[in-house]
XYZ file of C-alpha atoms in Angstrom:
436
model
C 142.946 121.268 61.766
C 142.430 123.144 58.533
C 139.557 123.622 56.852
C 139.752 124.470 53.421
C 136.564 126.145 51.235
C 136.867 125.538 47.667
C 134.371 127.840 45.894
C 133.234 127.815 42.195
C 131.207 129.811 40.068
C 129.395 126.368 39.419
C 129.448 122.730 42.142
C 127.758 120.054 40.841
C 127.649 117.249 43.219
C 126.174 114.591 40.877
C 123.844 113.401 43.275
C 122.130 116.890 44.202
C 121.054 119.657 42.252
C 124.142 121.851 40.748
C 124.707 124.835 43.118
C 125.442 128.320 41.806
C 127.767 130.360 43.516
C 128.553 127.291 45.813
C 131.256 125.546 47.699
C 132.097 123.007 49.352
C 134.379 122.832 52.982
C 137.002 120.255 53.244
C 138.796 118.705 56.503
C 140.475 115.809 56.395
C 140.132 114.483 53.164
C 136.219 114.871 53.386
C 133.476 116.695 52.691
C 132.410 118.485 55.552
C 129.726 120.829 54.054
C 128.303 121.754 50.543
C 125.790 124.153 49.687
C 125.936 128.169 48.750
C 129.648 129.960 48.773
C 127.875 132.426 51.571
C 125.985 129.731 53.381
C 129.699 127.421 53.615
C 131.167 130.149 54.875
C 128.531 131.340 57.170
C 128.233 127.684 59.078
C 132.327 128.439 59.224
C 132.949 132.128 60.912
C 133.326 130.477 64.211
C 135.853 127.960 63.154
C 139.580 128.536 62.957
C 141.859 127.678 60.247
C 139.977 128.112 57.174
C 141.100 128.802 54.178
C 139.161 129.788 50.905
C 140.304 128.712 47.421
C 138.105 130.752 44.394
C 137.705 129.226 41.188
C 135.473 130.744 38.495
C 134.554 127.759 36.124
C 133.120 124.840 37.057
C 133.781 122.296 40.372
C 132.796 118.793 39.641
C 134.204 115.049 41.528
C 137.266 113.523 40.280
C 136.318 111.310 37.188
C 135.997 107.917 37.433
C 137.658 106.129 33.873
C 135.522 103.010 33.412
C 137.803 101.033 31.464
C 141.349 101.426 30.292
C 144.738 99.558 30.207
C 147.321 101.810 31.728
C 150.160 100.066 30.554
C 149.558 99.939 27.080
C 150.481 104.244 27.615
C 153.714 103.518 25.570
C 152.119 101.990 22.881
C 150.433 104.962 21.760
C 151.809 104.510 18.104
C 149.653 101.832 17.603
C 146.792 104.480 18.583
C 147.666 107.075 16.245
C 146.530 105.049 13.567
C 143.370 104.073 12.250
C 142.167 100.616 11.023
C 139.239 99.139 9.911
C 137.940 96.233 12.144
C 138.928 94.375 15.205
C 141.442 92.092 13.465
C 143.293 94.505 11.818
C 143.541 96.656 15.080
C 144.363 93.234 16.998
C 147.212 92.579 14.214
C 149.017 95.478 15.073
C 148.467 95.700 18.718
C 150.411 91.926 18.676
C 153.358 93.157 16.458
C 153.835 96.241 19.192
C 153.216 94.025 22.133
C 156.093 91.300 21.211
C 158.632 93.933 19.433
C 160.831 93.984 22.348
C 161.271 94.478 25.892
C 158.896 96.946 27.277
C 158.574 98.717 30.735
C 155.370 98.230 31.860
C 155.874 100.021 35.207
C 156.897 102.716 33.447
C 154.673 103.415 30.796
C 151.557 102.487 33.601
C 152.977 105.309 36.110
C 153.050 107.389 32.957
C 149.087 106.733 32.063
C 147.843 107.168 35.671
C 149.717 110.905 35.865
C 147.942 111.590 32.230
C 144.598 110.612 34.064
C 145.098 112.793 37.294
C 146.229 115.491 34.241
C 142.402 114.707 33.240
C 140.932 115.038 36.233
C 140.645 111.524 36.724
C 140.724 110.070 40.350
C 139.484 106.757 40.066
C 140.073 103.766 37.196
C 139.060 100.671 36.111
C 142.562 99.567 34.730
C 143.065 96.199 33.026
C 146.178 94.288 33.311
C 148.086 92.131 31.425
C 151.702 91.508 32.999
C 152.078 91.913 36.393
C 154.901 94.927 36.120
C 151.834 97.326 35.339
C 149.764 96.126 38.507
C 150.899 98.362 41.244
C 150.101 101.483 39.288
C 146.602 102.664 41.040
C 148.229 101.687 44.311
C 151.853 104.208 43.823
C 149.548 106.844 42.650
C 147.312 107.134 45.795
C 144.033 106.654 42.904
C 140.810 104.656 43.690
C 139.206 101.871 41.411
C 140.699 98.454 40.909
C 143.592 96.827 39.438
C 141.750 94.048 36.961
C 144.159 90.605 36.709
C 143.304 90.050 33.279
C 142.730 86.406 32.101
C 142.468 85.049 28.175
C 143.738 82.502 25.889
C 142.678 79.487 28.066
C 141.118 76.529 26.533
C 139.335 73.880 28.834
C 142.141 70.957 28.522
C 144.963 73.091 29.634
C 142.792 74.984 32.364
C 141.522 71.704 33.991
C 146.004 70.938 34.776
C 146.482 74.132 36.212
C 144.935 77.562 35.272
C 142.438 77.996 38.333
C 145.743 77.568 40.411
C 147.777 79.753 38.761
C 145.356 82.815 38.114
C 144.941 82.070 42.521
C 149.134 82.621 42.515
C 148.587 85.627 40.391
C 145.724 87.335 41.910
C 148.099 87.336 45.169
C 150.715 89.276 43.834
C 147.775 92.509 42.826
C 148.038 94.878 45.583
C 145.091 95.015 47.905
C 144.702 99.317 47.795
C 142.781 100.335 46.068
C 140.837 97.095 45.238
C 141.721 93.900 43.322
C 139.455 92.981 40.251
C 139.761 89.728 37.922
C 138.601 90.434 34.201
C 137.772 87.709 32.190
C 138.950 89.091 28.582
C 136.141 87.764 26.747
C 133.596 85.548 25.690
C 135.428 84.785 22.246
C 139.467 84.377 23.916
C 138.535 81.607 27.037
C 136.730 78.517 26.639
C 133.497 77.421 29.151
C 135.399 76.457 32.039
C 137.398 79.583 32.785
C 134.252 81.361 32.248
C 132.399 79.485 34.754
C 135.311 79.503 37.515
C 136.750 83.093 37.520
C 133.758 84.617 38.584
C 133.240 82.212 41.167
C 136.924 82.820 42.205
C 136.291 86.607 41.915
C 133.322 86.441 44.522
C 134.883 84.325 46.385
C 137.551 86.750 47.178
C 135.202 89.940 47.111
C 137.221 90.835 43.695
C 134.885 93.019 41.283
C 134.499 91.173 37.312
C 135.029 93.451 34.168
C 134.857 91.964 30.857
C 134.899 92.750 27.016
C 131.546 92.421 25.800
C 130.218 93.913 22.375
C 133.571 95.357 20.683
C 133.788 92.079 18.487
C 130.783 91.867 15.285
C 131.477 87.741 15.953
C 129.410 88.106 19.313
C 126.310 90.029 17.083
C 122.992 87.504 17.248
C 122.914 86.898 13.519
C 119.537 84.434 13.896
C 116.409 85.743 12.433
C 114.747 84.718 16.085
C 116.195 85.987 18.692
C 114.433 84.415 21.077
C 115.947 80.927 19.618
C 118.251 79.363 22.539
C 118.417 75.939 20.909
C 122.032 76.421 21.699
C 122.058 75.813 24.861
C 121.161 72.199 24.540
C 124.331 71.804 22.567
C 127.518 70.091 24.060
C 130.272 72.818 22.304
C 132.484 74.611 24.470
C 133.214 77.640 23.181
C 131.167 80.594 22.250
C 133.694 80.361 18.682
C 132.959 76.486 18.546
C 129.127 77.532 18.411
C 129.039 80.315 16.176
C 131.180 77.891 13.912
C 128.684 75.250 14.299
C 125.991 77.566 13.028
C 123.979 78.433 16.675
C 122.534 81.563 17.176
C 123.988 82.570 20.451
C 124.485 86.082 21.147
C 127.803 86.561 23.598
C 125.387 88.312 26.243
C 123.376 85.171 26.494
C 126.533 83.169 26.473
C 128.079 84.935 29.422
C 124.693 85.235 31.347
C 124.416 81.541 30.866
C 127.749 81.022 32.625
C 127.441 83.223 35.305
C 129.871 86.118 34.970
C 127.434 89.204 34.292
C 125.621 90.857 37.697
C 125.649 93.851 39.878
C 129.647 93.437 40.969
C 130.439 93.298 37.049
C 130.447 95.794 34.113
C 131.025 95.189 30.660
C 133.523 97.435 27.917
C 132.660 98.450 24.877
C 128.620 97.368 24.619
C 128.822 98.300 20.659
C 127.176 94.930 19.155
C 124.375 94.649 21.659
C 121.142 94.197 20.509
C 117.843 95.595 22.518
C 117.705 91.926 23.965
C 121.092 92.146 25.263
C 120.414 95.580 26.658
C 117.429 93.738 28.469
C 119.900 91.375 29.371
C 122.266 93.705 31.250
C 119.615 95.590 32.975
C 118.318 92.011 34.796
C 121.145 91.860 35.736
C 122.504 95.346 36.872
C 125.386 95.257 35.198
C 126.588 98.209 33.690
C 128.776 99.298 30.737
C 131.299 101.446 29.943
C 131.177 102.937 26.707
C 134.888 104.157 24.508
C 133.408 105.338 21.504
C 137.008 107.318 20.489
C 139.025 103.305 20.876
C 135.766 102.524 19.022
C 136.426 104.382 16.414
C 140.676 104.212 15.796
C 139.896 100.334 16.016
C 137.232 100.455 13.105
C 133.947 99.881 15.083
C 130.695 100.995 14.719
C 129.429 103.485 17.424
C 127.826 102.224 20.341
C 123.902 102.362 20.683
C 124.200 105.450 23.312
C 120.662 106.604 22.402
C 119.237 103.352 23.476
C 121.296 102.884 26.450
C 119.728 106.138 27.907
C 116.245 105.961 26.867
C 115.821 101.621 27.878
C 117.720 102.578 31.284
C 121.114 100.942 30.795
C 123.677 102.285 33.622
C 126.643 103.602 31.622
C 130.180 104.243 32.388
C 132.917 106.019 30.467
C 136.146 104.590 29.347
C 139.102 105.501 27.093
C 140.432 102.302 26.748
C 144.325 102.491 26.179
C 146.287 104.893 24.070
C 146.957 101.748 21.757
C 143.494 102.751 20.532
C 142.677 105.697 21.395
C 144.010 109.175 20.995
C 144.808 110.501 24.830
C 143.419 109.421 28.393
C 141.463 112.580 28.805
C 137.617 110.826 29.624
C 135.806 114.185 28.543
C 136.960 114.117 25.107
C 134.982 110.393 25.180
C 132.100 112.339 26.752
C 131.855 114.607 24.343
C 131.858 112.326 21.653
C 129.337 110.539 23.618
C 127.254 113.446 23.287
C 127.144 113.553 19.796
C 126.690 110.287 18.568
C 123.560 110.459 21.210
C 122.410 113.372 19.318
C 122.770 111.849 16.261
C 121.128 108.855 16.881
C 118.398 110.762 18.189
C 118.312 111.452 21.698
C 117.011 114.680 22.578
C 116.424 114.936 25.991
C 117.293 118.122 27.798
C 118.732 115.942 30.417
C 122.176 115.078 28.007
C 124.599 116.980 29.279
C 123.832 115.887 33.038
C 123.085 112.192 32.154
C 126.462 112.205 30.767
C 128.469 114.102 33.085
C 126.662 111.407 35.533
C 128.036 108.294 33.705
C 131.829 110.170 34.239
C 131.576 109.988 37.516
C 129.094 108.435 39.517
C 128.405 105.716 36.795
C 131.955 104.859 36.847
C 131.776 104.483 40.555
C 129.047 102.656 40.513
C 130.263 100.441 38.496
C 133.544 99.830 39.911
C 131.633 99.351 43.655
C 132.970 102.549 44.929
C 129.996 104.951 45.271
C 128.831 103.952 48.627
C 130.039 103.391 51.966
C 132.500 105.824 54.564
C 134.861 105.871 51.394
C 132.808 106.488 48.391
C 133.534 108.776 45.345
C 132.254 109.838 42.042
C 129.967 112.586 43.602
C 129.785 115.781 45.930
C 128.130 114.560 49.459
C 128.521 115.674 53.322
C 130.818 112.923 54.457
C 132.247 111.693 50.642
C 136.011 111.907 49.636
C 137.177 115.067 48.210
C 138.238 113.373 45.673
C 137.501 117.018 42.786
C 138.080 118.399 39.533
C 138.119 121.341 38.659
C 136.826 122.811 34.900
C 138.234 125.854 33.259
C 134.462 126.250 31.516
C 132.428 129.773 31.628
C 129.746 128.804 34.872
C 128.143 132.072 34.683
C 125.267 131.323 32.198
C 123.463 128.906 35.192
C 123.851 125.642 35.772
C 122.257 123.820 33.066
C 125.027 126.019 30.548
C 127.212 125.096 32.631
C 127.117 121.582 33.009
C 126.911 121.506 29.281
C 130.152 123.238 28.806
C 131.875 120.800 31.330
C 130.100 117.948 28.655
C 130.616 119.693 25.331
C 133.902 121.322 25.989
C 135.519 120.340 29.191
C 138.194 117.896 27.142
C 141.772 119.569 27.916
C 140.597 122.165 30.097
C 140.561 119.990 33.776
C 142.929 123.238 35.888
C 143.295 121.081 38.401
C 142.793 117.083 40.361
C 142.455 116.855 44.229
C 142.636 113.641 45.507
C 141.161 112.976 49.026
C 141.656 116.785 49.113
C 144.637 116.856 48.134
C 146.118 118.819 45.198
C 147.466 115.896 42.721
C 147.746 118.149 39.564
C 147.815 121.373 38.201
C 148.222 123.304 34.937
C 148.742 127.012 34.472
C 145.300 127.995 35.051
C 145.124 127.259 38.756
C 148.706 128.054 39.234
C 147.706 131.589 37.865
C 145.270 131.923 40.242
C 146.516 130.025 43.706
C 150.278 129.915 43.886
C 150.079 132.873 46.442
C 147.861 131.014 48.350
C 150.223 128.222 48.733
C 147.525 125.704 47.881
């Protein structure tokens, strides 16, 4: 069976220190050793069939996208344009959504060959109509199709929404993984709230939900530590900012259940230090899409605190109907940034965030350990890898930090369980004689 060396001037495994001069051996679809470029091929002279590939930037795992909705890819005019605040995004997002007949298959095949394009390999992908759901599963990708869920009040879900979301949920293909995402704490009333994640656990099924992206779910109360609303017979997070309770939309979800360690949260932006607190109790992580963040109108996320109170982070682009492309470094490196600028200024940046690209994002999507995991560089781990057309000959550190800083548009090339998925003129350049 061949084994195939893929050598960089920089690996960085994520979960190991970065390797200089290194490589990594793949058979099978799997990492079968990782270290040096001469110690790989060293523990390899007696084996046959082995080939080397040579690459001179930077070798890092596939990227995991944290949150996005591929089948919003045709509705990229509605990204293009900027707006100022969640309703006046949400106003134009409707008007595209009901124009006309749209082909969600299509335009979600289209998004999930602009992530491999990326160098993404595994997604978090929302869903909305049932055309779209299939997409992670034709492109061979990991992550989870999410069954999204919104709009249901308590009346009408009592007849007949637990039922039919049961009907739905069937119809999401089982590869890579089925997730249910309750939109948010502001679009479903108590009930669905408190049943889909039981129904998601029930069935193994991962939870994702909007949390933070809306000011409404900001704790406005001078006290934060007032929870007199929970005494209160209203049942809907609206019905009790309406009523005048200070209930931030953390607390409210916490209350009901749906936040813990098989959930993660988009967006985070209006999340207090006491939310923060809130998500780290409960090991739930978020996924942070500072570039949808800013088309839509929103205030940057509180990256800064994230990193230096512990938070686990993710990235996400969300969907080009707010956000300018699918390509998850150009979020990083806006990531970077507004960390800066809020005043983070650990050494450890670059890494931390290269981290929450991949390995975050697996964790969060339940796909960083066991026979199949991803998101990093380990003995035994999918070669799921992307490779970074980045200068890796200024040491690792430089390195990593070009990946962070400058690695938007510049993926070469995507392998997916080790095989080649993508491509753009810089590999082809170098390996089309090699027939790799």
């Amino acid at each position: 069976m061949t084994i195939t060396v893929y050598s960089a001037g920089v690996v960085v495994p994520v979960t190991a220190p970065a390797v200089s001069n290194g490589a990594i051996a793949v058979r099978d679809g799997r990492i079968i050793h990782l270290g040096t470029r001469d110690w790989v091929l060293k523990m390899l002279a007696d084996a046959s069939g082995v080939v080397e590939v040579r690459w001179p930037g930077v070798l890092v795992p596939g990227l995991v996208n944290a949150h996005t909705h591929l089948q919003y890819t045709h509705m990229d005019q509605v990204g293009r344009r900027q707006y100022h605040g969640f309703d006046d995004w949400g106003d134009a997002f409707d008007l595209a959504y009901h124009a006309g007949a749209h082909d969600w298959r299509g335009s979600a095949a289209h998004g999930a060959e602009l992530s491999l394009a990326a160098g993404v390999t595994g997604l978090a992908d929302v869903v909305t109509d049932l055309e779209a759901v299939s997409a992670l599963h034709d492109h061979g990708l990991r992550g989870a199709a999410y069954w999204e869920v919104y709009g249901w009040v308590n009346e009408r879900w009592r007849r007949e929404g637990l039922a039919r979301i049961e009907a739905e949920l069937e119809q999401v293909p089982s590869t890579p993984a089925v997730g249910l995402s309750p939109h948010a704490p502001y679009s479903l009333d108590t009930e669905p709230l408190l049943d889909l994640p039981d129904l998601a656990r029930r069935r193994g099924a991962r939870l994702h939900i909007h949390l933070g992206e809306s000011t409404v779910e900001q704790l406005l109360a001078e006290d934060p530590q007032d929870d007199s609303w929970r005494t209160v017979d209203t049942e809907s997070y609206r019905a009790l900012r309406r009523d005048g309770f200070a209930a931030s939309a953390t607390d409210f979800v916490d209350q009901l259940g749906v936040l813990g360690p098989d959930c993660h949260i988009a967006h985070g932006v209006y999340l207090n230090e006491h939310d923060r607190a809130v998500l780290r109790a409960r090991m739930t992580a978020v996924a942070l899409c500072p570039r949808s963040n800013r088309v839509i109108g929103l205030d940057d996320p509180p990256v800064a605190a994230y990193l230096s109170e512990g938070n686990p982070i993710a990235v996400g682009t969300d969907s080009l109907a707010s956000s300018p492309s699918l390509d998850l470094l150009a979020d990083v490196a806006v990531l970077y940034d507004i960390a800066r600028a809020q005043g983070y200024h650990g050494r450890d940046l670059a890494h931390r965030l290269l981290h929450a690209a991949t390995l975050g994002g697996a964790v969060a999507l339940g796909i960083a350990t066991g026979a199949d995991r991803v998101g990093q560089l380990q003995v035994g781990s999918l070669a799921d890898l992307a490779f970074v057309d980045v200068p890796a000959d200024e040491g690792v550190a430089a390195a990593i930090e070009n990946v962070v800083r400058h690695g938007s548009g510049r993926v070469a090339a995507t392998l997916v369980g080790g095989e080649l998925r993508w491509s753009g003129p810089a590999w082809s350049a170098l390996h089309d004689s090699a027939g790799v």
